Short mmCIF file of C-alpha atoms in Angstrom, two decimals:
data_model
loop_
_atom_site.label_atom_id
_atom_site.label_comp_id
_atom_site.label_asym_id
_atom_site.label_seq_id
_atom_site.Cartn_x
_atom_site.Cartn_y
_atom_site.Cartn_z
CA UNK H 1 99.64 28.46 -13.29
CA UNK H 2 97.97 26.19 -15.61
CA UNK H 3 99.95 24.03 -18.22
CA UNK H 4 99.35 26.42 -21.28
CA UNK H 5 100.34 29.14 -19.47
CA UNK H 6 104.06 27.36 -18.53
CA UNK H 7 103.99 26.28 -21.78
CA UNK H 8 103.70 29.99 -22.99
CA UNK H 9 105.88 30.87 -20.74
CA UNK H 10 108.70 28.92 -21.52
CA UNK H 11 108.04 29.54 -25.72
CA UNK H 12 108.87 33.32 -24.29
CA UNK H 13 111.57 32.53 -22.63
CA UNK H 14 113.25 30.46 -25.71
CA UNK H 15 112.19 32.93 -28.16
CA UNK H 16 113.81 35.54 -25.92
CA UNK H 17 117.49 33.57 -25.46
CA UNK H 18 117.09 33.08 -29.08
CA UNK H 19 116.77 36.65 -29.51
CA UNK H 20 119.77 37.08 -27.37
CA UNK H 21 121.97 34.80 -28.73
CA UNK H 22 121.58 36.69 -32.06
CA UNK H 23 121.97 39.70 -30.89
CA UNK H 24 125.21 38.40 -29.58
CA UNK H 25 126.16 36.95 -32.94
CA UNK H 26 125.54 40.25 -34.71
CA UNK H 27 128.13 42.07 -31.99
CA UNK H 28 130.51 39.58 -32.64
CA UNK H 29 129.89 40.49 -36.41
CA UNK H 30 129.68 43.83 -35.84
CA UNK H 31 133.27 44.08 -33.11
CA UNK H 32 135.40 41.84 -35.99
CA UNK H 33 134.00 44.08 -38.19
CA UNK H 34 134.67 47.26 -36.98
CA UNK H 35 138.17 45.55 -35.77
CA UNK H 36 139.45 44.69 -40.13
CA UNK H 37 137.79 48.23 -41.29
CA UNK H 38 140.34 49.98 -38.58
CA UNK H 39 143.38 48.05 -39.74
CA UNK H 40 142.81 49.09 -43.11
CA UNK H 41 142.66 52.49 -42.42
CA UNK H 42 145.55 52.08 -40.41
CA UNK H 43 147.01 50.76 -43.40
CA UNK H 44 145.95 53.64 -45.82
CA UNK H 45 146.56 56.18 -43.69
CA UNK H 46 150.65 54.70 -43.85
CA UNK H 47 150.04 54.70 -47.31
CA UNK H 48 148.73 58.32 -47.45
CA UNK H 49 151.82 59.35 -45.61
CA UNK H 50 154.29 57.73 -48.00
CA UNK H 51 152.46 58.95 -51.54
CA UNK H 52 152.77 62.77 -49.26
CA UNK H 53 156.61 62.04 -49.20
CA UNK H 54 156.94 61.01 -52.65
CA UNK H 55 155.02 63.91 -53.58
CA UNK H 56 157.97 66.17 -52.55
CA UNK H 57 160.60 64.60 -54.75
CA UNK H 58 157.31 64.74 -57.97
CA UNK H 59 156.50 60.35 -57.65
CA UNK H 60 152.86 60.39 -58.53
CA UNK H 61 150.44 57.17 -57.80
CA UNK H 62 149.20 55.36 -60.95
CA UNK H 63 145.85 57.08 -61.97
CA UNK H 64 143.91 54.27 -61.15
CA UNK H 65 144.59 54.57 -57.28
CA UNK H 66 142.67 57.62 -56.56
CA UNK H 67 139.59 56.10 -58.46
CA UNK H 68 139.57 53.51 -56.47
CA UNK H 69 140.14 55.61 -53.09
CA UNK H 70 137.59 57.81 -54.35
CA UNK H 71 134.95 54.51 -55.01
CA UNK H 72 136.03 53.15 -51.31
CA UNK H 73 135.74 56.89 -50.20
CA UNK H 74 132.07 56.77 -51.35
CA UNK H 75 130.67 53.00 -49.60
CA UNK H 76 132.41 53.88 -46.53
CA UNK H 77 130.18 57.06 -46.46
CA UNK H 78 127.33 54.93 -47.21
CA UNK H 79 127.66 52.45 -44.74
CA UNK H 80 128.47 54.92 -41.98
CA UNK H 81 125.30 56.72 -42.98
CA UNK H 82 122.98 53.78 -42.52
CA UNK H 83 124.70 52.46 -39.82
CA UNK H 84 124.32 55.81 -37.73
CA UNK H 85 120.28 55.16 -38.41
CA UNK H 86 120.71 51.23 -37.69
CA UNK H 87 123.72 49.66 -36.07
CA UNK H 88 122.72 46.33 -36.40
CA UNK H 89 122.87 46.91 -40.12
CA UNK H 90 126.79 46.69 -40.07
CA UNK H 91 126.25 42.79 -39.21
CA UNK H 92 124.53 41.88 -42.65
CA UNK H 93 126.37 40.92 -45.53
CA UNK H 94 126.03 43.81 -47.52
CA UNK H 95 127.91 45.97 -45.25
CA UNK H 96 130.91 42.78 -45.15
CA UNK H 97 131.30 43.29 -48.64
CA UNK H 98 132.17 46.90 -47.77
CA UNK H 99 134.64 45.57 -45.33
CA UNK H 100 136.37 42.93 -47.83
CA UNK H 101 136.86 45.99 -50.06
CA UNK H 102 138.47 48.52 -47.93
CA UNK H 103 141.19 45.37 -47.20
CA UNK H 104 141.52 44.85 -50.84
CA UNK H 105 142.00 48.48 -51.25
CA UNK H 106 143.83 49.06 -48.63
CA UNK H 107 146.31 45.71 -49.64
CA UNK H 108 146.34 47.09 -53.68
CA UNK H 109 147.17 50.74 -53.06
CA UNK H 110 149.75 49.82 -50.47
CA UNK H 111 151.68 47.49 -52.94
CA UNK H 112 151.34 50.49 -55.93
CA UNK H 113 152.89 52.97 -53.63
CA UNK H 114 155.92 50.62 -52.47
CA UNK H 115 156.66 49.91 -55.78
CA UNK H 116 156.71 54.19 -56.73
CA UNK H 117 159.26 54.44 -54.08
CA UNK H 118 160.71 50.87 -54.84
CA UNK H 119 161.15 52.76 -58.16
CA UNK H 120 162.65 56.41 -56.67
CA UNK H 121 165.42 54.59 -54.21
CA UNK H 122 166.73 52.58 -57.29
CA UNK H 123 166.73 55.91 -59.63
CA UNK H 124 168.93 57.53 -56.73
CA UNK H 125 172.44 57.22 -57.32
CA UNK H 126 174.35 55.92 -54.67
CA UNK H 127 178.25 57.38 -54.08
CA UNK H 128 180.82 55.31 -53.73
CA UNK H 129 182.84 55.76 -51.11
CA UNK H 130 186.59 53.92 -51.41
CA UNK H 131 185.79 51.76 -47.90
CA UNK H 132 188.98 50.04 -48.36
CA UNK H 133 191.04 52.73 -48.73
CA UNK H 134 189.99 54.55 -46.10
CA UNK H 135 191.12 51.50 -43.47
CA UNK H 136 194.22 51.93 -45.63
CA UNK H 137 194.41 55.58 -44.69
CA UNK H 138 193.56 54.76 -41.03
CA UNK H 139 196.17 51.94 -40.41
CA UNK H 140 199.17 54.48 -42.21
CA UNK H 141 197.77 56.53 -39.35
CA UNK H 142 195.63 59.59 -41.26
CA UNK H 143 192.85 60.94 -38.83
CA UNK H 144 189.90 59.38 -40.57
CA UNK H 145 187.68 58.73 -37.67
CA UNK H 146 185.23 61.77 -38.12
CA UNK H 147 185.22 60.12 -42.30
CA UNK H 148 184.63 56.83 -40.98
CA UNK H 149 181.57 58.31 -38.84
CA UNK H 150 179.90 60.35 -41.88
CA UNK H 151 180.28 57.40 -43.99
CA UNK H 152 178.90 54.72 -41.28
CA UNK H 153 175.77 56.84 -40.24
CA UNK H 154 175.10 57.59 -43.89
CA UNK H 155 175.23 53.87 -45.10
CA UNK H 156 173.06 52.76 -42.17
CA UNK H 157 169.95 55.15 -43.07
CA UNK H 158 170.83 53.96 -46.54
CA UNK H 159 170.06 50.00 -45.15
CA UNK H 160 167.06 51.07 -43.41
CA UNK H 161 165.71 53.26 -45.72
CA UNK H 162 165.89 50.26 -48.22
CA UNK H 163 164.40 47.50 -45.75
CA UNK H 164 161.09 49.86 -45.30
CA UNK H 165 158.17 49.06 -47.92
CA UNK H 166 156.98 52.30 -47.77
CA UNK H 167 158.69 55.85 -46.61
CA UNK H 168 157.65 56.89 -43.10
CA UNK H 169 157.47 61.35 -42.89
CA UNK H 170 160.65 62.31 -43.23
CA UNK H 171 162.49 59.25 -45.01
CA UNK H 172 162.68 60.94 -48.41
CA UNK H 173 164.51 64.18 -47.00
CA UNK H 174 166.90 61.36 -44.50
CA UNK H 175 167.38 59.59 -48.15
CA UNK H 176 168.56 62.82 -49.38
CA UNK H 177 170.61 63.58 -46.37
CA UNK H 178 172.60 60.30 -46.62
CA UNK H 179 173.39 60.66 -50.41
CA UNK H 180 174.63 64.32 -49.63
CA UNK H 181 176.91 62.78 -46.75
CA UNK H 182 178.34 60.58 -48.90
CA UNK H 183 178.69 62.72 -51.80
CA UNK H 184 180.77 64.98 -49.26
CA UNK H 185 183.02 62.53 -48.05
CA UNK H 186 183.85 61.27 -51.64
CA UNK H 187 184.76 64.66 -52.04
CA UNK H 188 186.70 64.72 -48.79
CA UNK H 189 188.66 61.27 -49.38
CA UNK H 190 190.12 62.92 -52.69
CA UNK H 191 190.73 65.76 -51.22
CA UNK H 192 192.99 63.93 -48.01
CA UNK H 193 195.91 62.80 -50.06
CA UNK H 194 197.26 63.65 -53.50
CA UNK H 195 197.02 60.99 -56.09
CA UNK H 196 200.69 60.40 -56.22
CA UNK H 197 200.24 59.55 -52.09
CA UNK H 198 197.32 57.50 -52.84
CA UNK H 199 199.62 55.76 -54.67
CA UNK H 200 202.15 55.11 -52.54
CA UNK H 201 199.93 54.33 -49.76
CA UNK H 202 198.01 51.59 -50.90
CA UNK H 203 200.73 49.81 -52.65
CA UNK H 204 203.08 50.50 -49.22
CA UNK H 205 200.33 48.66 -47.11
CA UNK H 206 200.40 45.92 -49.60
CA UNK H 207 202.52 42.30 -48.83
CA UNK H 208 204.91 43.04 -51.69
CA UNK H 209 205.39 47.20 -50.77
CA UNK H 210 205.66 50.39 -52.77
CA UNK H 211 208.12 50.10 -55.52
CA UNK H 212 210.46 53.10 -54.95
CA UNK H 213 209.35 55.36 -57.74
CA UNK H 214 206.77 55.81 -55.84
CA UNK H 215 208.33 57.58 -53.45
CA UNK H 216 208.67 60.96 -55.25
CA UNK H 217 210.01 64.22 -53.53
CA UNK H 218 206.24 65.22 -53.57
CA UNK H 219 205.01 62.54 -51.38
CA UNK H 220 208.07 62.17 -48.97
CA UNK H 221 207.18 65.90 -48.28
CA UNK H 222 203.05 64.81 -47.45
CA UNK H 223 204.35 62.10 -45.29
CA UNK H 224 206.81 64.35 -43.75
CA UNK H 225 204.25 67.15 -42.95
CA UNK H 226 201.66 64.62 -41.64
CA UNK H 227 204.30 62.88 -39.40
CA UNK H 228 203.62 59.37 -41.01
CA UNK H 229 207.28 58.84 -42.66
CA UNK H 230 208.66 57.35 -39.59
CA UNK H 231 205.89 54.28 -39.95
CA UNK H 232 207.25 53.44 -43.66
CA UNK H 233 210.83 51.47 -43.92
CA UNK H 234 212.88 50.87 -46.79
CA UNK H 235 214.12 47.12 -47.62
CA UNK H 236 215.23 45.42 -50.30
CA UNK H 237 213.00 43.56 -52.75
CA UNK H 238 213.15 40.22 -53.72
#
């Protein structure tokens, strides 16, 4: 082999690892690439889920958002078109500008569909249930454990439902669950004890005690029937 032919050889050889190496490059490109587009539609399609559940209780997105889906919709389509012909075109910059668009998107519709249900937890009013009377009612020695239950379970969806930045399928109807389960035991609460025994109650479980007024005929009676009398004892004041 003469010396122009090595020499030829070897300009083959480096053209060819050059070749390589960007070829490499553009698969990095390409698998980082391909890696950001999937997280944002991971994102959107969380987003898509919550605007469905807002749908149900009648939250619409801002009109802007689904022209800008609609744009995204549209170079996405592009892109996948030419890269179906080309794959190597999804490493040029062109196509990365696609890519830093669908995060943008992806970030901007995200933060306008939080703040739509940001907007529908706060216009959701809240009962609120009488906590402390209710460990009241337990320490006189009422059955309130089943209460205590509804309103525990209830409150906790309410914390998580209010920690989540968007609603996952399913969270608007447990958001409407909760506020129904508290709603019913407000209702139940008044319903336990008459108003003269609520009375009573609270002030008996108090340092200073019921005054004795409050201990009308009506009342003795409820504490009677519910076998609690025997836990309250008369004593002089002062």
């Amino acid at each position: 082999m003469t010396l122009v032919e090595r020499a030829r050889n070897l300009d083959f050889a480096l053209r060819a690892a050059a070749d390589e190496d960007q070829l490499r490059l553009k698969i990095g490109r390409l698998t980082d690439r391909a890696r950001v587009v999937e997280e944002a539609a991971d994102i959107l399609e969380r987003a898509r889920i919550a605007s469905e559940e807002l749908r149900i209780v009648e939250r619409k997105l801002p009109a802007g958002v689904r022209a800008v889906l609609a744009a995204l919709h549209a170079d996405l389509s592009q892109a996948r078109e030419a890269i179906s012909g080309a794959p190597l075109v999804g490493a040029d910059d062109n196509f990365n500008k696609t890519v830093r668009k669908a995060t943008d998107v992806s970030a901007s519709v995200t933060t306008a569909v939080a703040d739509v249900w940001r907007s529908y937890r706060a216009g959701v009013e809240i009962p609120q249930v009488d906590e402390d009377f209710l460990h009241v009612l337990d320490r006189a020695g009422l059955d309130v454990a089943d209460l205590w239950a509804t309103v525990e379970n209830a409150l906790a969806r309410l914390g998580i439902l209010a920690q989540l930045r968007l609603p996952r399928a399913g969270d608007v109807a447990a958001l409407s669950q909760a506020v129904t389960s508290l709603h019913g035991a407000v209702e139940e609460l008044g319903a336990l004890v008459p108003s003269g025994v609520r009375d009573f109650i609270v002030a008996a479980s108090g340092t200073a005690g019921a005054p004795l007024h409050l201990l009308s005929d009506d009342v003795l009676e409820f504490l009677t029937n519910t076998h609690l009398a025997a836990r309250y004892r008369i004593r002089q004041g002062g």
